[in-house]
C-alpha atoms as one frame of an Amber mdcrd trajectory, in Angstrom:
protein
 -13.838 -17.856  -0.052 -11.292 -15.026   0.210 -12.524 -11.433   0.288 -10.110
  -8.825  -1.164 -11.254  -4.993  -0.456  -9.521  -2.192  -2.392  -9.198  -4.914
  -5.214  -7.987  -2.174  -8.118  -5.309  -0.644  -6.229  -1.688  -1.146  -6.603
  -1.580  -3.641  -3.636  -5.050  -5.595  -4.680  -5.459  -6.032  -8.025  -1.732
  -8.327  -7.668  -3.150  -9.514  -4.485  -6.457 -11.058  -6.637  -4.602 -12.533
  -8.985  -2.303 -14.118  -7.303  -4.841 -15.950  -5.411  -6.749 -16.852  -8.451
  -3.444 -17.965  -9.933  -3.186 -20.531  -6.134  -7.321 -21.339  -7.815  -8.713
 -19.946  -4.805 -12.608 -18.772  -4.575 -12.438 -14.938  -4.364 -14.959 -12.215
  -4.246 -13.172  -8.701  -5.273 -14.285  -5.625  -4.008 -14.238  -2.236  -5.203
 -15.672   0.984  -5.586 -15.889   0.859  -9.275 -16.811  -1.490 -11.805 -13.558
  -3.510 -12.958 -12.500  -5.970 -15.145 -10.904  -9.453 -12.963  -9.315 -12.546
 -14.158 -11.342 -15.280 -14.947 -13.209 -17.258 -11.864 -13.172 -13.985  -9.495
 -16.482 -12.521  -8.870 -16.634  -8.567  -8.263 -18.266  -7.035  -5.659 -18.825
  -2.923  -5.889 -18.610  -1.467  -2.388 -17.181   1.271  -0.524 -15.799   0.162
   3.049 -16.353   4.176   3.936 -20.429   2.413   4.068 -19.377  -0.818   5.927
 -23.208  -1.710   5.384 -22.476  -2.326   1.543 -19.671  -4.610   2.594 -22.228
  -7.307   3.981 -23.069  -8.930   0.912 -20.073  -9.818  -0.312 -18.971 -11.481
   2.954 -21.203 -14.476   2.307 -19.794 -17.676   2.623 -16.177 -15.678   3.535
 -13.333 -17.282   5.432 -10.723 -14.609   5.205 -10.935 -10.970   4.027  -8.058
  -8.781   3.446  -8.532  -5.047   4.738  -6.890  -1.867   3.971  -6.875   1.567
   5.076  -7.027   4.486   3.042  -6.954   8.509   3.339 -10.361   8.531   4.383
 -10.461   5.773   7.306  -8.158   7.492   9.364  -9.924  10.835   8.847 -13.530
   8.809   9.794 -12.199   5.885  12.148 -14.945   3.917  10.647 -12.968   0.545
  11.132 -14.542  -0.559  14.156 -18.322  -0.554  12.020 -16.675  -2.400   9.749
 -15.372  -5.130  11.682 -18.550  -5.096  13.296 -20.205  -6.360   9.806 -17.020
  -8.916   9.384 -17.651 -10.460  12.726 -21.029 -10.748  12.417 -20.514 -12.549
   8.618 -18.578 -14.963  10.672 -15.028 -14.507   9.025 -12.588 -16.111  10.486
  -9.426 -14.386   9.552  -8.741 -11.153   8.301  -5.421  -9.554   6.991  -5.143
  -5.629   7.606  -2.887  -3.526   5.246  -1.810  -0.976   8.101   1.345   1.463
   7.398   4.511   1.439   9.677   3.763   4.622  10.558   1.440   2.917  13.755
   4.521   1.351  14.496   6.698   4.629  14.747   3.627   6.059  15.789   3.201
   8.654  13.247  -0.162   7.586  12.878  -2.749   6.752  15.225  -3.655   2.849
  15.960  -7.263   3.008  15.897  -7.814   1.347  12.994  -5.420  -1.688  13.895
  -7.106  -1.425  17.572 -10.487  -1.846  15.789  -9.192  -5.245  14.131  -7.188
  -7.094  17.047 -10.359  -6.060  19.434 -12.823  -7.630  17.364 -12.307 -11.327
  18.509 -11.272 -12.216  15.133  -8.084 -13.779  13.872  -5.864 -10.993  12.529
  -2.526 -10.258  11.097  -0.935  -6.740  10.200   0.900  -6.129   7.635   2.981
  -2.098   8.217   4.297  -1.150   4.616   6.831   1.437   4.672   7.266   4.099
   1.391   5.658   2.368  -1.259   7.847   2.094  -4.691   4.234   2.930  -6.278
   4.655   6.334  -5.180   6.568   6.644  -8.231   3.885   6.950 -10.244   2.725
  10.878  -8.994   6.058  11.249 -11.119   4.842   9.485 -14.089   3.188  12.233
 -16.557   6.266  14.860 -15.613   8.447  12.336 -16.746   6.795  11.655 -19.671
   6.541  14.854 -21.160   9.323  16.305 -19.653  11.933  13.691 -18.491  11.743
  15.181 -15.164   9.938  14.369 -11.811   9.858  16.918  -8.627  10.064  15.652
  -4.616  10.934  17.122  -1.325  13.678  15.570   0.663  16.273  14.589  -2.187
  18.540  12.955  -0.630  16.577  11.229   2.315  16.741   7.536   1.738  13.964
   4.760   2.792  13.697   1.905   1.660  10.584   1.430  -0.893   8.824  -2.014
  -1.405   6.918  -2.879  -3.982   3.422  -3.682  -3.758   3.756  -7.003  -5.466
   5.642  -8.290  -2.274   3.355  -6.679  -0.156   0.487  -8.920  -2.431   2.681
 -11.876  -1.673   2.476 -11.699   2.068  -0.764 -10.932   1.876  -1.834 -13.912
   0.077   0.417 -16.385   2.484  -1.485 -14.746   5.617  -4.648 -15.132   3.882
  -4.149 -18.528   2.866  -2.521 -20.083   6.008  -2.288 -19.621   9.890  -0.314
 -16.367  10.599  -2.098 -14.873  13.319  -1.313 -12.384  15.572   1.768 -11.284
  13.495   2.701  -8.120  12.310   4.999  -8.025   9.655   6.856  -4.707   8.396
   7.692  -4.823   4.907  10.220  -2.982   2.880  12.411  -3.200  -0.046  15.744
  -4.568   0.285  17.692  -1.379   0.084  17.112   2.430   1.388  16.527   4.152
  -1.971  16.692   8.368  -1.991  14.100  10.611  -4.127  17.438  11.812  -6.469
  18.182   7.907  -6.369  14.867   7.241  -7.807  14.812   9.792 -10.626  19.054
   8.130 -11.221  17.306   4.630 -11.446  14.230   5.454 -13.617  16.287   7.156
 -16.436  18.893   4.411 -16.723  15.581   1.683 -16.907  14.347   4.449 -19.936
  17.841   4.861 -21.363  17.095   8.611 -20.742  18.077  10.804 -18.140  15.435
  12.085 -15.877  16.100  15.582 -13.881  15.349  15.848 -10.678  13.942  19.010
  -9.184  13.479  19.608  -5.432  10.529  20.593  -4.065  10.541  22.896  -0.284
   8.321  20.964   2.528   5.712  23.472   1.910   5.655  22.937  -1.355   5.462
  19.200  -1.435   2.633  19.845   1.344   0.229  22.304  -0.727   0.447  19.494
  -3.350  -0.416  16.578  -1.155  -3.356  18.503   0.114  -4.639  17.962  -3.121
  -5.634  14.480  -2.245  -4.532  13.536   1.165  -6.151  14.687   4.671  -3.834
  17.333   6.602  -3.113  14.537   9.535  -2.154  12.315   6.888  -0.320  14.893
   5.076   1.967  16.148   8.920   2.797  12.224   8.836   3.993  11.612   5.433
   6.195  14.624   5.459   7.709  13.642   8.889   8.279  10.216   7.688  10.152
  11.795   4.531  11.753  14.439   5.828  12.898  13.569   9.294  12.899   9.261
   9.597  13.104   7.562  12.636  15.814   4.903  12.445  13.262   2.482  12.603
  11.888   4.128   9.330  15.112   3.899   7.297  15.927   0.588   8.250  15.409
  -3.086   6.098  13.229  -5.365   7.686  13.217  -8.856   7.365   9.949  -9.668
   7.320   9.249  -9.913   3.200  12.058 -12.403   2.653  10.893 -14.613   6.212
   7.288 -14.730   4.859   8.435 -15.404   1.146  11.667 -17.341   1.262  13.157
 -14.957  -1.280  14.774 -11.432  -0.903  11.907  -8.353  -1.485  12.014  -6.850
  -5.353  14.140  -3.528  -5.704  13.103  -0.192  -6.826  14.866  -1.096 -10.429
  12.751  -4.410 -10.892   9.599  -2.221  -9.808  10.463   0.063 -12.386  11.499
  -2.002 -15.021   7.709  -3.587 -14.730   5.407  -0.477 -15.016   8.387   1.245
 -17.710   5.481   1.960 -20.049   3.815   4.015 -17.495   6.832   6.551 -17.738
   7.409   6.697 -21.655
């Protein structure tokens, strides 16, 4: 039995059906109520209560973690890899950020997972192409999408690869790694907005947006320390940060999806 937390988000619900797709026995877990292919059963819990994760870990071999907003303004982790251990899980698969790695962001939540005794592997996304989609209404009803940093370049990956990797460390022995995962090219806000209006066949314009004002928006739903790190990552890269890693196609066997194929998949989401 495979556990997958966070099973509606962009990373997840690819993540669960992938491993349905393999006919493995998974339990997907959200928040909400949600529909799953057929076979999967669904779980509603909120890792923010790590007690409500308990029943689902029942008969669990692997579970696949993530952190969101929220854990790394509560550091919960470590209670919930109390609950995992104690379930008796033998392998668990953390969706991290890079930004531990550059250490924009704190490591207490990986720290929680490699202290726990069980077997781990972390995987440190860069800028997700997903992002995209804060640009989605704009560009629907107006053919234009605002950012800060225009022409700042990083190189997005699409959650779909990040499934993939996910599902090979769930599946088989890749403990103790940490892969970093990005797309296969360093891709620039202005870039993005060029690439989305030629998959539309309509131009997109491209605004940009002051640091302060891309910060008073992603207040809106993002926790200030969360907030100081995306911006810096954005703004001012390490080289570390704007680099390709080969960690997507060494996991896979095949090069990481661009920005254009992400697009061209979720088009109707920007019509």
């Amino acid at each position: 039995m495979i556990v997958i937390t966070g099973a509606t988000g962009n990373v997840g619900r690819p993540l669960v059906q992938v491993l349905a797709d393999a006919g493995e026995a998974v339990t997907a877990v959200s928040r909400r109520p949600a529909d799953m292919p057929t076979g999967v059963r669904h779980v509603q819990a909120n890792l923010s209560e790590p007690s409500t994760l308990q029943p689902t870990l029942e008969g669990a071999d692997a579970v696949f973690l993530l952190t969101a907003a929220e854990f790394l303004a509560d550091g919960n982790m470590k209670e919930v890899m109390e609950v995992v251990t104690a379930a008796g899980v033998e392998r668990v698969v953390l969706l991290s950020s890079q930004g531990v790695g550059t250490q924009r962001h704190p490591s207490d939540i990986e720290d929680a997972v490699t202290q726990s005794g069980v077997g781990w592997t972390m995987l440190r996304p860069g800028n997700f192409a997903s992002n995209a989609f804060q640009w989605a209404e704009s560009i629907r009803t107006q053919r234009s999408m605002a950012a800060p940093f225009a022409d700042v370049a990083l190189p997005a990956v699409d959650p779909e690869d990040i499934a993939a990797v996910a599902a090979a460390a769930l599946r088989s022995d890749h403990a103790g790694n940490i892969y970093t995962l990005t797309g296969p090219a360093a891709i620039s806000p202005r870039q993005q907005a060029a690439v989305i209006g030629e998959v539309l066949g309509e131009p997109v314009r491209f605004d940009e947006l002051t640091r302060d004002e891309a910060r008073t928006r992603m207040l809106t739903y993002m926790p200030e320390p969360v907030v100081e790190a995306t911006l810096g990552a954005l703004g001012t890269p390490s080289p570390a940060e704007q680099q390709v890693s080969p960690d997507v196609e060494q996991v896979l066997g095949k090069q990481p999806q661009t920005f254009a194929d992400w697009v061209a998949r979720n088009l109707t989401a920007f019509r």
